[in-house]
Short mmCIF file of C-alpha atoms in Angstrom, two decimals:
data_model
loop_
_atom_site.label_atom_id
_atom_site.label_comp_id
_atom_site.label_asym_id
_atom_site.label_seq_id
_atom_site.Cartn_x
_atom_site.Cartn_y
_atom_site.Cartn_z
CA GLU A 1 56.50 137.46 123.68
CA GLU A 2 56.94 136.68 127.36
CA THR A 3 59.61 136.83 130.00
CA ILE A 4 60.97 133.38 130.73
CA SER A 5 63.36 133.28 133.67
CA SER A 6 65.85 130.78 132.29
CA ASN A 7 68.03 130.10 129.27
CA ILE A 8 65.00 129.03 127.21
CA LEU A 9 64.75 131.01 123.98
CA ALA A 10 61.14 130.12 123.24
CA ARG A 11 58.49 127.53 123.87
CA ALA A 12 55.52 126.25 121.91
CA ARG A 13 52.21 124.76 122.81
CA PRO A 14 49.93 123.05 120.32
CA PHE A 15 46.22 123.57 120.92
CA SER A 16 45.64 119.80 120.71
CA SER A 17 47.82 116.73 121.21
CA SER A 18 45.54 114.64 119.02
CA ASN A 19 44.65 117.00 116.17
CA LEU A 20 47.73 117.92 114.13
CA LYS A 21 45.91 120.73 112.36
CA ALA A 22 44.57 122.48 115.47
CA GLY A 23 47.41 125.04 115.46
CA GLY A 24 49.24 126.35 118.46
CA ILE A 25 51.12 129.24 119.97
CA VAL A 26 54.81 130.13 120.23
CA TYR A 27 56.14 132.21 123.11
CA PHE A 28 59.46 134.02 122.55
CA ASN A 29 61.57 134.92 125.58
CA SER A 30 61.88 138.70 125.74
CA ASN A 31 65.04 138.32 127.86
CA ALA A 32 66.88 136.08 125.40
CA ARG A 33 69.93 137.40 123.59
CA TYR A 34 70.02 135.44 120.37
CA HIS A 35 69.97 136.44 116.73
CA ASP A 36 69.12 133.40 114.59
CA TRP A 37 65.42 133.59 115.37
CA ASP A 38 64.51 131.91 112.08
CA PHE A 39 65.95 128.64 113.46
CA VAL A 40 64.17 129.11 116.78
CA THR A 41 60.88 129.78 114.99
CA LYS A 42 61.25 126.71 112.75
CA HIS A 43 62.11 124.59 115.79
CA GLU A 44 59.06 125.74 117.74
CA LEU A 45 56.82 125.17 114.73
CA GLY A 46 58.15 121.60 114.71
CA HIS A 47 56.62 121.21 118.18
CA ILE A 48 53.32 122.72 117.10
CA PHE A 49 53.31 120.30 114.15
CA GLY A 50 53.66 117.38 116.59
CA ILE A 51 57.31 116.64 117.36
CA GLY A 52 57.35 116.02 121.08
CA SER A 53 53.77 117.16 121.50
CA ASN A 54 51.49 114.75 119.66
CA GLU A 55 49.84 111.64 121.10
CA LYS A 56 51.45 109.41 118.48
CA TRP A 57 54.91 110.70 119.47
CA ASP A 58 54.19 110.26 123.19
CA ASN A 59 52.76 106.77 122.70
CA ASN A 60 55.92 105.65 120.88
CA ILE A 61 58.50 106.58 123.51
CA TYR A 62 60.25 103.97 125.60
CA GLN A 63 63.15 104.06 128.02
CA VAL A 64 66.16 101.75 128.43
CA ASN A 65 68.81 102.41 131.09
CA GLY A 66 67.82 106.07 131.45
CA GLN A 67 67.88 106.79 127.70
CA TYR A 68 64.66 107.59 125.83
CA TYR A 69 63.95 106.30 122.34
CA LEU A 70 61.33 106.81 119.67
CA SER A 71 60.01 103.38 118.68
CA ARG A 72 61.22 101.99 115.39
CA LEU A 73 57.86 100.23 115.05
CA GLY A 74 55.80 103.40 115.33
CA PHE A 75 58.27 105.54 113.37
CA PRO A 76 60.02 103.06 111.03
CA GLU A 77 61.02 105.60 108.36
CA THR A 78 62.47 107.96 110.99
CA TYR A 79 64.40 105.04 112.43
CA GLN A 80 65.72 104.20 108.96
CA ILE A 81 66.98 107.78 108.54
CA TYR A 82 68.69 107.50 111.94
CA THR A 83 70.50 104.32 110.90
CA ASP A 84 71.28 105.31 107.29
CA TYR A 85 72.29 108.95 107.70
CA PHE A 86 73.45 109.19 111.30
CA GLY A 87 75.08 105.76 111.65
CA GLY A 88 72.61 104.75 114.32
CA THR A 89 73.09 101.50 116.17
CA GLU A 90 70.37 101.68 118.85
CA SER A 91 67.06 99.81 118.62
CA GLY A 92 65.10 103.07 118.42
CA THR A 93 65.78 106.69 117.48
CA PRO A 94 67.39 108.43 120.50
CA ILE A 95 65.46 111.34 121.93
CA GLY A 96 66.42 113.67 124.75
CA ASP A 97 65.56 113.61 128.43
CA ALA A 98 62.60 115.95 127.96
CA ARG A 99 61.29 113.49 125.35
CA GLY A 100 60.30 116.29 123.00
CA HIS A 101 63.52 116.54 120.97
CA PHE A 102 65.98 114.37 119.16
CA ASP A 103 68.99 113.58 121.36
CA GLU A 104 71.52 116.43 121.39
CA ALA A 105 74.50 114.10 121.90
CA VAL A 106 73.61 112.08 118.80
CA PHE A 107 72.16 114.67 116.40
CA ASP A 108 73.89 117.87 117.66
CA ARG A 109 72.99 120.60 115.15
CA GLU A 110 69.79 119.07 113.72
CA LEU A 111 66.90 121.53 113.99
CA MET A 112 64.86 119.50 116.48
CA THR A 113 67.55 119.03 119.13
CA PRO A 114 67.04 121.00 122.36
CA ILE A 115 70.05 123.32 122.25
CA ALA A 116 70.26 126.18 119.76
CA GLU A 117 73.62 126.64 118.10
CA GLU A 118 75.68 129.81 118.19
CA GLU A 119 74.78 132.51 115.71
CA GLY A 120 75.89 131.58 112.20
CA VAL A 121 75.87 127.80 112.77
CA ASN A 122 73.39 126.07 110.50
CA GLN A 123 70.64 124.01 112.13
CA PRO A 124 69.30 122.08 109.15
CA VAL A 125 65.84 120.63 108.68
CA THR A 126 67.07 117.14 107.81
CA LEU A 127 65.32 114.01 106.64
CA LEU A 128 65.10 113.04 110.32
CA THR A 129 62.69 115.88 111.13
CA LEU A 130 60.78 115.74 107.85
CA THR A 131 60.29 111.97 108.08
CA ALA A 132 59.08 112.25 111.68
CA LEU A 133 56.53 114.88 110.58
CA LYS A 134 55.41 112.61 107.75
CA GLU A 135 54.98 109.68 110.13
CA LEU A 136 53.06 111.86 112.57
CA GLY A 137 50.45 112.25 109.83
CA TRP A 138 51.43 115.24 107.71
CA SER A 139 50.72 113.97 104.18
CA ASN A 140 52.16 117.00 102.39
CA ILE A 141 55.80 116.61 103.49
CA ASP A 142 58.22 116.93 100.58
CA LEU A 143 61.27 114.90 101.59
CA THR A 144 63.25 116.33 98.66
CA GLN A 145 63.37 119.62 100.59
CA ALA A 146 65.49 118.10 103.35
CA GLN A 147 68.74 119.90 104.06
CA PRO A 148 71.99 117.98 104.43
CA TYR A 149 73.13 117.40 107.99
CA ASN A 150 76.68 118.60 107.45
#
């Protein structure tokens, strides 16, 4: 626990950007007033597991007209989920300005977007997140455990 002087609920830092299994640390903001900490914890673990923090993720980001994307070549299955389940039309999977999350405007309540929802609003672990973890190198991802987006 630490005091973070902003509206950040928590932050995570993996111990290595190249070794997925090196672990990491999550810092929770002691000043935050929020109650769905299970979603926050899952979200931060997503970062420790490599979303937005692994070399492969970083090496597959590109920018077009101020918008960041995750390459469809480096993350083809994630891109397929974006097009099939989210009606995606871009040439890559949209990610946010900080490049460590899926784009809030496109994916809204998905667990790995940057803005936590109000208490009681589900933030599902969808195929988007699970497929990204699989493509980062986690071989034990069970895609049947994905939660529906709606």
